Short mmCIF file of C-alpha atoms in Angstrom, two decimals:
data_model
loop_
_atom_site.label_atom_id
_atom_site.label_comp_id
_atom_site.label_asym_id
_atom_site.label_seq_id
_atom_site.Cartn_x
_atom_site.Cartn_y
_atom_site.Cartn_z
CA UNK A 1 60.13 80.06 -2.93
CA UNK A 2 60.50 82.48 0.05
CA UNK A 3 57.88 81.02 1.79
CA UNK A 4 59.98 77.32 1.46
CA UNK A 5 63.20 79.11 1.93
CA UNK A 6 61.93 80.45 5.12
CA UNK A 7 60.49 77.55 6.28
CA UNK A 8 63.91 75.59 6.08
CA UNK A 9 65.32 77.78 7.92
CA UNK A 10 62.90 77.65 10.89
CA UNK A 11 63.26 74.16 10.69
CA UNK A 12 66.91 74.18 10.73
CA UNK A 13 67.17 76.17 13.70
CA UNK A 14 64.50 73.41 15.65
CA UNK A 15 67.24 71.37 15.25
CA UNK A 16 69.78 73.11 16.34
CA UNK A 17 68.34 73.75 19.27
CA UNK A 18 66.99 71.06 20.49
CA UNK A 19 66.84 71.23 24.33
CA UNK A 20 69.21 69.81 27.03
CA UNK A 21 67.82 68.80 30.15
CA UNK A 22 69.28 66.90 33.28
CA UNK A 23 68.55 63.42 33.81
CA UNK A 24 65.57 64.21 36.39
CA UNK A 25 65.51 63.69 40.86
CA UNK A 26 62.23 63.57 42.04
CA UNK A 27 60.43 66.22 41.57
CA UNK A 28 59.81 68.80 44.60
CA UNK A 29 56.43 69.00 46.22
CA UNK A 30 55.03 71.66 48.55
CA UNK A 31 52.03 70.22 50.17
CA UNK A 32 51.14 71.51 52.90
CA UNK A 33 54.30 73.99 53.22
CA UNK A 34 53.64 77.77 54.24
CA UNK A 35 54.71 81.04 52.70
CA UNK A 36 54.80 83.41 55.72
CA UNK A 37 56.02 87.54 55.80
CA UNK A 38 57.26 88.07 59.43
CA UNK A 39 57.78 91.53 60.07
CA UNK A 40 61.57 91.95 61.61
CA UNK A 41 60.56 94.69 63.80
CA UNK A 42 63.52 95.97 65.69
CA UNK A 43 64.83 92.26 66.21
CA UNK A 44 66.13 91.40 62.75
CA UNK A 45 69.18 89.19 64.11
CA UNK A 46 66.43 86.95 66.27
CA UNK A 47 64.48 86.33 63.06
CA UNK A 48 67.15 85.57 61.22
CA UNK A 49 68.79 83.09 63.67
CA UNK A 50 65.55 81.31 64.01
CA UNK A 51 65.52 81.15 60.27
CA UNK A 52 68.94 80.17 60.22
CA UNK A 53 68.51 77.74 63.00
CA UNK A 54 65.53 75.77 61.51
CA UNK A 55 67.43 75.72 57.87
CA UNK A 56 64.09 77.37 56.25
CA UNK A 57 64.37 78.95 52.41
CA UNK A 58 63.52 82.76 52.53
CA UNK A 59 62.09 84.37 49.45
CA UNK A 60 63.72 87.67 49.48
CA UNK A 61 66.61 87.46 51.57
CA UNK A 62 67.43 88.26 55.15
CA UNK A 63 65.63 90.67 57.37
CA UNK A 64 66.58 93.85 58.27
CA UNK A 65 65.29 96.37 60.73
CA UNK A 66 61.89 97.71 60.10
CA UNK A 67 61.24 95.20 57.44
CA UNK A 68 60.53 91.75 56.71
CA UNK A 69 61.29 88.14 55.76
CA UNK A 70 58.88 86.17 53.11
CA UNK A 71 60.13 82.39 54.72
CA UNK A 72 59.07 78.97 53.50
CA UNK A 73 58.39 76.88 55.68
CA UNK A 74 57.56 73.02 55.69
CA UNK A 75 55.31 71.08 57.84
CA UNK A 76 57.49 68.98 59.53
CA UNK A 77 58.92 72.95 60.95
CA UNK A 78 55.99 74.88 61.44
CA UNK A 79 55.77 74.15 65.03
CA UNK A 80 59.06 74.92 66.06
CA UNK A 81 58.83 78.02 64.01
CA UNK A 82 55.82 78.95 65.72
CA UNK A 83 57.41 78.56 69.11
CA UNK A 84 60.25 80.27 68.53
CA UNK A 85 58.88 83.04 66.22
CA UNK A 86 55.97 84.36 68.64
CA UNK A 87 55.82 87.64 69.20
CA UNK A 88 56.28 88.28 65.40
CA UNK A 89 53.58 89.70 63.27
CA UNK A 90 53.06 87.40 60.96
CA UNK A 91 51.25 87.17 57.67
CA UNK A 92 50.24 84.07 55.20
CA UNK A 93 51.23 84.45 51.70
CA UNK A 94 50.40 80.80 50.79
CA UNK A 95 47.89 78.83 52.89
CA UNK A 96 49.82 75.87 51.31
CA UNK A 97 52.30 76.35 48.68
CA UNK A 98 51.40 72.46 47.16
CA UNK A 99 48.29 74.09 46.38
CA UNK A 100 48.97 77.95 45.19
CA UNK A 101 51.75 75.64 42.41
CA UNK A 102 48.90 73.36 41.12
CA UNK A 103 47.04 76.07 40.88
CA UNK A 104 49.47 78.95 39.15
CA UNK A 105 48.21 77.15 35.59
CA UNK A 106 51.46 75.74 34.93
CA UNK A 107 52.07 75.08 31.44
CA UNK A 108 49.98 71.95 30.65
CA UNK A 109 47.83 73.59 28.05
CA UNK A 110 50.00 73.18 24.61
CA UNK A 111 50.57 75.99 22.37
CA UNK A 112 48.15 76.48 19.58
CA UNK A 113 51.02 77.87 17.30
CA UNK A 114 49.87 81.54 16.56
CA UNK A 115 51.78 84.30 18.11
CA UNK A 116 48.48 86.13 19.61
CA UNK A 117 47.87 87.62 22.47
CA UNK A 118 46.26 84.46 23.56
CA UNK A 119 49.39 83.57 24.60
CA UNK A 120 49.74 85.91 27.74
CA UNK A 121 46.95 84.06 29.19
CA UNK A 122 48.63 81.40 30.84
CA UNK A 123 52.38 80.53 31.74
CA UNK A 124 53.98 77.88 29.02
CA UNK A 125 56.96 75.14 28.80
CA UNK A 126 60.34 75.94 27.67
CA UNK A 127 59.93 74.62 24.44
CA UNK A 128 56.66 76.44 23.78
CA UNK A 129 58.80 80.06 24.84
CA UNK A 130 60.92 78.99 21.54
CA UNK A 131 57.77 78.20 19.31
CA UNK A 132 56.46 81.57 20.06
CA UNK A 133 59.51 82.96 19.38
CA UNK A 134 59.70 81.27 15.87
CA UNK A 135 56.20 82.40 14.89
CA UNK A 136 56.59 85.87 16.21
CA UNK A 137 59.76 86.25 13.75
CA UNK A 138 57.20 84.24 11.25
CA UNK A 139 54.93 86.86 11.29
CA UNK A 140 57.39 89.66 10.81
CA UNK A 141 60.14 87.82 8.54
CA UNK A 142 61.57 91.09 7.03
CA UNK A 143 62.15 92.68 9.99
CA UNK A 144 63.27 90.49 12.61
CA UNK A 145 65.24 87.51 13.42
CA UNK A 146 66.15 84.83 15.79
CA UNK A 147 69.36 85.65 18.17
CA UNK A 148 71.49 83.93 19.88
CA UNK A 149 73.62 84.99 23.02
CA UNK A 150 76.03 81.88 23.58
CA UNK A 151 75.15 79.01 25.35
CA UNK A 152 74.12 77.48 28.91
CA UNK A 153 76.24 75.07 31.39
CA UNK A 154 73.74 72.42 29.96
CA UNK A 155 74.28 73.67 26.10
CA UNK A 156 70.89 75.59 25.52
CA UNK A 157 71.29 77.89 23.54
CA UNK A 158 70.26 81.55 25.04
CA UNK A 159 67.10 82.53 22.88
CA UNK A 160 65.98 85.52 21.82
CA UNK A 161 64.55 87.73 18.85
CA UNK A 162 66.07 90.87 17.56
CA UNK A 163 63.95 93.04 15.39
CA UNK A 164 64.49 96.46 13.69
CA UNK A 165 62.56 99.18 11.70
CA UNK A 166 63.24 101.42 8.38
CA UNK A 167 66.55 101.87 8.54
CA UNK A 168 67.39 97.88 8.47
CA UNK A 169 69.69 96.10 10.97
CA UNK A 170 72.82 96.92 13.05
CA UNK A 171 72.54 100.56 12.22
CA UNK A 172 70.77 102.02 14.85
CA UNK A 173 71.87 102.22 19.01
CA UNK A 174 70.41 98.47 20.55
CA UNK A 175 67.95 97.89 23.26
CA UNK A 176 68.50 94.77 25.07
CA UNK A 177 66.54 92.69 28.00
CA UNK A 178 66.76 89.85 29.62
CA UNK A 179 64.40 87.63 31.49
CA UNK A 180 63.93 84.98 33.90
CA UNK A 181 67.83 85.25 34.92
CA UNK A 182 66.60 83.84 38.33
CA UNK A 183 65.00 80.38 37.11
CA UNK A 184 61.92 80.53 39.45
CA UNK A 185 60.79 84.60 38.14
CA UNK A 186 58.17 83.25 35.18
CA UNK A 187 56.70 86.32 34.76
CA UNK A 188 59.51 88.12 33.80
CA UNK A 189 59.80 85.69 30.76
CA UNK A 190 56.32 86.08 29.54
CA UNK A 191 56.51 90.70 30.12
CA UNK A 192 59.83 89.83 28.40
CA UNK A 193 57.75 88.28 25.25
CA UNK A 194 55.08 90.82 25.87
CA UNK A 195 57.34 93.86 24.95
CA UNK A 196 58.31 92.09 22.33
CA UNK A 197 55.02 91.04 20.44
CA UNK A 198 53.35 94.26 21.04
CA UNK A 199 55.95 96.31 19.45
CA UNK A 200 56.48 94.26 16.16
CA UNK A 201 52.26 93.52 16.31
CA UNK A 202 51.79 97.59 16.43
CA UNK A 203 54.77 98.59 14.66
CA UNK A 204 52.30 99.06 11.13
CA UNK A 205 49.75 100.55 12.72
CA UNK A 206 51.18 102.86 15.68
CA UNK A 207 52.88 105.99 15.02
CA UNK A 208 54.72 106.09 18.27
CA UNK A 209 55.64 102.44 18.08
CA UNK A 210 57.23 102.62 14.55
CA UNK A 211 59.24 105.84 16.02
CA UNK A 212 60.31 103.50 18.31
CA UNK A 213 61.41 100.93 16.47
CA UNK A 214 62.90 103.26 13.74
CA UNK A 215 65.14 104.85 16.31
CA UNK A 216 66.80 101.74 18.01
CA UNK A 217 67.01 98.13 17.21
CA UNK A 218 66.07 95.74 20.12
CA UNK A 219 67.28 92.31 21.00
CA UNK A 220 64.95 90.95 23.53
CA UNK A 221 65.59 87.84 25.36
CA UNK A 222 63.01 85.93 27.64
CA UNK A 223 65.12 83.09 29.12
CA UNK A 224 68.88 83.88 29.98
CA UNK A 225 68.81 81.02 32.35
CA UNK A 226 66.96 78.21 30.00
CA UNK A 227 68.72 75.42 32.58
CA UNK A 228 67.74 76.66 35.66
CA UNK A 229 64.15 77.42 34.21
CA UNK A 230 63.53 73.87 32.56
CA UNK A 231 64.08 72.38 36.04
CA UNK A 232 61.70 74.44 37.65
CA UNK A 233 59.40 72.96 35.08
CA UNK A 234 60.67 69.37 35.64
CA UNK A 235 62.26 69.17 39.13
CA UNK A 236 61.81 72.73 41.78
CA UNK A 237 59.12 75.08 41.41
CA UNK A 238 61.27 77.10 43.25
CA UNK A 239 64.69 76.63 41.74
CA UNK A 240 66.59 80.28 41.55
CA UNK A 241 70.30 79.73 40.27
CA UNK A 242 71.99 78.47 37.12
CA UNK A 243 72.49 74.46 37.14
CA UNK A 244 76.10 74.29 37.35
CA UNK A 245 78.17 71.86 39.10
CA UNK A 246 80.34 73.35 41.80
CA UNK A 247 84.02 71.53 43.16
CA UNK A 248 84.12 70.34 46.52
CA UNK A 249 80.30 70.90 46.63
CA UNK A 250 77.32 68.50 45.89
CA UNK A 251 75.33 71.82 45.66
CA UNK A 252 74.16 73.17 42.45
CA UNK A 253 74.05 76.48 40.68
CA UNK A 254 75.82 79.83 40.81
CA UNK A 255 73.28 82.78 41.11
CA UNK A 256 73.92 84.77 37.23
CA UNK A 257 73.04 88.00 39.06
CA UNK A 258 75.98 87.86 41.51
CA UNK A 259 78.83 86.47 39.02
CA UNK A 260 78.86 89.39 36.25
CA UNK A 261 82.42 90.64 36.39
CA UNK A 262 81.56 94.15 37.96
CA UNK A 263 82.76 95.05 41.25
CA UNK A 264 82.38 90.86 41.79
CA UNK A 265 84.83 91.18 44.98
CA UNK A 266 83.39 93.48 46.49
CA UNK A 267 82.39 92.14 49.84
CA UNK A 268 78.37 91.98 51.19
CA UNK A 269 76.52 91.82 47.93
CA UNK A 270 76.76 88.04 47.28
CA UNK A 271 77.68 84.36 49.12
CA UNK A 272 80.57 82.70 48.94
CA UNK A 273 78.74 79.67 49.87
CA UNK A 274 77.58 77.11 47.20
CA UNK A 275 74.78 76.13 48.86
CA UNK A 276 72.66 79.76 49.03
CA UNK A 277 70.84 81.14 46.20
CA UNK A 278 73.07 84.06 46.00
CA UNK A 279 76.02 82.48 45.65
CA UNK A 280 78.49 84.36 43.96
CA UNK A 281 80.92 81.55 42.09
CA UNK A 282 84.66 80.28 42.38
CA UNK A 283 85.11 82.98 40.06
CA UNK A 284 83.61 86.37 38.50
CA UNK A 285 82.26 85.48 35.01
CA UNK A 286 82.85 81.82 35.88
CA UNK A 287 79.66 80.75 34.79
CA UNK A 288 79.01 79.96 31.27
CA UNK A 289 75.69 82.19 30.88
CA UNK A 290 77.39 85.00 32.57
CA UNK A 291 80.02 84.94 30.10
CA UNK A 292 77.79 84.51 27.46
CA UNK A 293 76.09 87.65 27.93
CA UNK A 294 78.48 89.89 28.87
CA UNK A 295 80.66 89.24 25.68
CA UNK A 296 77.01 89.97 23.55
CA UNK A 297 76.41 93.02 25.38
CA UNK A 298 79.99 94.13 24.78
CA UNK A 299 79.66 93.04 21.18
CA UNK A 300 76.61 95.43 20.18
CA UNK A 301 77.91 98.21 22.34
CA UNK A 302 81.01 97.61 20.35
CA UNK A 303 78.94 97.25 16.74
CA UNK A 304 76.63 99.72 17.35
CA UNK A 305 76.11 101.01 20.77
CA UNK A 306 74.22 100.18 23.40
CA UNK A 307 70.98 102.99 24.82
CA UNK A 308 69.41 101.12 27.18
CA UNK A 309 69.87 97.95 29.19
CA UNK A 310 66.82 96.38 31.42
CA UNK A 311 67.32 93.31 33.54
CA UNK A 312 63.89 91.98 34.17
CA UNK A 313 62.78 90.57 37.76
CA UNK A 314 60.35 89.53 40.55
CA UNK A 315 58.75 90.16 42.87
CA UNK A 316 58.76 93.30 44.87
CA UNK A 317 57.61 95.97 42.28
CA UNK A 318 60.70 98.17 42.16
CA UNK A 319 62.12 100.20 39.27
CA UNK A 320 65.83 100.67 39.90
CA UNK A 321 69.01 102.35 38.41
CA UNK A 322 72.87 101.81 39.39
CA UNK A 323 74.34 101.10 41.65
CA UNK A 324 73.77 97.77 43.37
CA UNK A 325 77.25 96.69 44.57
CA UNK A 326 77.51 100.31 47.05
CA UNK A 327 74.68 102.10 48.54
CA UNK A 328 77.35 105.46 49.02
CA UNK A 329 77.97 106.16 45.34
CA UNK A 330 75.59 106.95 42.25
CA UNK A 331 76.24 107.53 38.23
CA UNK A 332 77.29 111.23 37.57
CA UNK A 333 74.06 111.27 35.58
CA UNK A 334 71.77 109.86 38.55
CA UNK A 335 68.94 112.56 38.67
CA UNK A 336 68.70 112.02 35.05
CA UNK A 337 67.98 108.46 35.98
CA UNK A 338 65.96 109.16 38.78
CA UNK A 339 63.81 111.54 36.97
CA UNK A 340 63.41 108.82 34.13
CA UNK A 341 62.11 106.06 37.09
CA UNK A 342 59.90 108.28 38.72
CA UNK A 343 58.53 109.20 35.03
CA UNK A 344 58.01 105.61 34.73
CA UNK A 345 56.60 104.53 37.37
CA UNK A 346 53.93 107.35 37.00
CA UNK A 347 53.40 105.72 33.55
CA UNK A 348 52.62 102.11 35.19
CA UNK A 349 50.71 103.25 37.98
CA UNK A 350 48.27 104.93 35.15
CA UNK A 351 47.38 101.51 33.75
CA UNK A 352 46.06 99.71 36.38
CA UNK A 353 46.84 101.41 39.64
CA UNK A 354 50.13 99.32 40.69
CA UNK A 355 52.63 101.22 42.30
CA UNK A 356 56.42 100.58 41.90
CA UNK A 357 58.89 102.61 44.57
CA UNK A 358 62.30 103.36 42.45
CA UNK A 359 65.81 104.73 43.14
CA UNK A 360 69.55 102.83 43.04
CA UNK A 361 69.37 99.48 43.79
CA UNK A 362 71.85 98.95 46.74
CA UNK A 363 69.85 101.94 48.67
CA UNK A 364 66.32 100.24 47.74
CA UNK A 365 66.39 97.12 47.81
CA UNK A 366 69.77 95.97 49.21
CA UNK A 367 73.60 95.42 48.25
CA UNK A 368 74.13 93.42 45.21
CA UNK A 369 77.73 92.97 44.06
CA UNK A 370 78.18 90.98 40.62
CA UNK A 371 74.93 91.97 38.68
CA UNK A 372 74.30 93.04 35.07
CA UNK A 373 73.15 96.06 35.87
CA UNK A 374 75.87 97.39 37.35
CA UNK A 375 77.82 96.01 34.52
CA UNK A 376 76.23 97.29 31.41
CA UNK A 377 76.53 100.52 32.75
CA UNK A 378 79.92 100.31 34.13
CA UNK A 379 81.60 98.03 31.87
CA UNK A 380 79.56 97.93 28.29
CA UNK A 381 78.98 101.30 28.74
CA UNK A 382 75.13 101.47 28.05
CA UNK A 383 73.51 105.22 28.34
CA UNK A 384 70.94 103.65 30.71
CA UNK A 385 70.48 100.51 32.79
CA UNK A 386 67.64 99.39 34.94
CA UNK A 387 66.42 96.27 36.79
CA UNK A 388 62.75 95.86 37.31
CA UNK A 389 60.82 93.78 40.01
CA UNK A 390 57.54 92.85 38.60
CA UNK A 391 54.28 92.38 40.37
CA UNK A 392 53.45 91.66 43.35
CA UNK A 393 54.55 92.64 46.52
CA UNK A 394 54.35 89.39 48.86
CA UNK A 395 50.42 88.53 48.10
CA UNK A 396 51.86 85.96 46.24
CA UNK A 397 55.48 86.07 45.64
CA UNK A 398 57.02 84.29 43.03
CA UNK A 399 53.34 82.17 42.29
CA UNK A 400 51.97 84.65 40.35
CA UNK A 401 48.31 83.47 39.23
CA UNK A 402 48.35 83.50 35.87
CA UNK A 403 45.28 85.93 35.52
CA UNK A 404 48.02 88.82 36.19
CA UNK A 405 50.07 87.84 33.20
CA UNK A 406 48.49 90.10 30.62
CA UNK A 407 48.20 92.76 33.09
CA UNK A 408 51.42 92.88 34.00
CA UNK A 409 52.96 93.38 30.59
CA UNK A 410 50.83 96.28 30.08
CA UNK A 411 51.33 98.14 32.53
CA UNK A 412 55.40 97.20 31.79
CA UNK A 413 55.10 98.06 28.55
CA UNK A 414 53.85 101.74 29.89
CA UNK A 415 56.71 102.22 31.75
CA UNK A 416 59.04 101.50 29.08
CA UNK A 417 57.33 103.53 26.48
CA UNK A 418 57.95 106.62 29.02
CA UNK A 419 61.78 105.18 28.90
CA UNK A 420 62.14 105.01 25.05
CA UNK A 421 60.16 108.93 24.77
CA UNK A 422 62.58 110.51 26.94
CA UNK A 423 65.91 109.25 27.19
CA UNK A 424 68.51 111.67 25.89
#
């Protein structure tokens, strides 16, 4: 009988939530398009006006003195890019993008419906991500669960799994992550799922996981922005935002990371254009997802506190802390966090080599007003908050090979088992 009861369950929740997709354009295709990293030099403002000029998507934003823009470009441009970039060191990412796509191992291969570690051997379709999800909580039906965090522009539900140890649920302080908030960042859902499976997996059979899992409860969710990520599956490789309509505009999609209501007006960190990835929204907390998650986050800190907070990304391979919306102010508490990221990082560099660089995110990286990090620190009040950029660092951007998958979550997994040993 508990076997049938819960197998109507799991079927009940297939159906409710069955998955909502756009009617579909023509899908993008790269052939022949380049990936380039042009080192800014000391002429940032003539690389970006040539990048400007020529219209051309950049992977990470605009150069700045001293560093770099990754910039794709198409072959119908490459000669006028040429001409006018000369004199610019210049290095290929992708020989042709087309290619490095067909290539990344996509998600053809269909699930074989056993939450193993098989499944960190190539990337996987939306639906799939659920599946796993289902058969992980299978697996482990008395101490784990299915979670929801409200719903997408396109009514998706926002997936996850929650699990707990000893002590039972909503007693102990919550961990939460989320993944793939930028659509196009797939490895950040599957190191999502991979922190996920090996807890629970090793949670009978490893001291220091079960101390883990005895001491906080975790909700753990791989796909924030299910829209945005089923069209780069169906439409855009390289889709980034949310898929939400936007007045006066026939562009699409706010960017989730610039719209959480924290320090949203602050000027520099974001667009107020609907047609850039970063764009910030009409409103803070005007998209649906952002709202969504904000009001869970508040919710557990509310129910039972919230410890730790970690907003998965890539590609860069950064470990940061607060704050992203000023580079001129830091948490009372930031050498705490410092000495936690540089702990960290220590702890994935042991694995396999890979080094991540670490501090605040505005001084790091670069000014981001509107994220979640700054929120769940500021706002939901979590004891600690970090953003991660996973592997690499321009070799291949965004197109991770799917080969690195496995890696990638162990080595993530080291860095937050320093987190959870010596947070306060």
């Amino acid at each position: 009988m508990k076997y049938l009861s819960i197998l109507t369950a799991l079927l009940g929740l297939a159906s409710a939530t069955a998955i909502r997709s756009e009617a579909r354009p023509k899908r993008t295709a790269y052939d022949g398009y380049k990936v380039l990293r042009v080192a800014a030099g000391d002429d940032a403002d003539k690389l970006n006006k040539i990048i400007a000029d020529l219209e051309l998507e950049t992977w990470k934003g605009v150069a700045k003195v001293g560093g770099h823009a990754d910039v794709v470009v198409p072959p119908s441009k490459l000669a006028a890019f040429n001409a006018q970039a000369e004199g610019f060191e210049t290095l290929t990412m992708h020989e042709d993008l087309g290619v490095s796509i067909a290539n990344e191992s996509g998600f053809q291969a269909a699930y074989a419906g056993k939450a193993d570690q098989t499944w960190f051997n190539s990337y996987h379709a939306y639906a799939d991500h659920l599946n796993f999800l289902r058969d992980l909580v299978a697996a482990h039906p008395n101490q784990s669960e299915i979670v929801t965090s409200g719903t997408s522009g396109n009514g998706n539900a926002i997936t996850g799994i929650r699990f707990w140890g000893s002590a039972g649920k909503g007693v102990k302080p919550a961990i939460v992550f989320h993944g793939t908030v930028h659509a196009r960042e797939w490895i950040t859902t599957m190191v999502a799922e991979y922190q996920a499976y090996y807890l629970l997996t090793n949670y009978g059979s490893d001291a220091t996981v079960k101390s883990f899992v005895d001491k906080y409860e975790f909700y753990i969710f791989p796909v924030v922005n299910p829209d945005g990520f089923i069209y780069t599956q169906t439409s855009n490789r390289l889709w980034r935002k949310n898929r939400q309509a936007n007045s006066g505009s026939s562009c699409v999609g706010r960017d989730i990371n610039r719209n959480w209501p924290a320090h949203w007006s602050t000027s520099g960190g974001a667009s107020t254009n609907p047609c850039d990835e970063a764009y910030k929204g009409a409103r803070q907390g005007d998209a649906p997802e952002t709202t969504a998650l904000a009001a869970f986050l508040d919710k557990i800190k509310a129910a039972q506190g919230l410890k730790l907070y970690i907003d998965w990304h890539s590609y860069s391979q950064l470990f940061m802390s607060p704050y992203g919306y000023t580079c001129s102010s830091v948490p009372a508490r930031n050498a705490e966090y410092q000495s936690l990221a540089r702990g960290a990082v220590a702890a994935i560099k042991s694995v396999y080599g890979t080094t991540f660089n670490y501090g605040p995110i505005c001084t790091t990286v670069y000014k981001a007003t509107g994220n979640s990090v700054d929120y769940a620190f500021d706002v939901s009040g979590a004891d600690y908050a970090f953003t991660l950029e996973l592997r690499d660092t321009g070799a291949n951007g965004f197109i991770l090979p799917a080969s690195q998958i496995l890696p990638s979550g162990v080595e993530a997994w080291a860095g937050v088992k320093y987190l959870l040993a010596n947070m306060k």
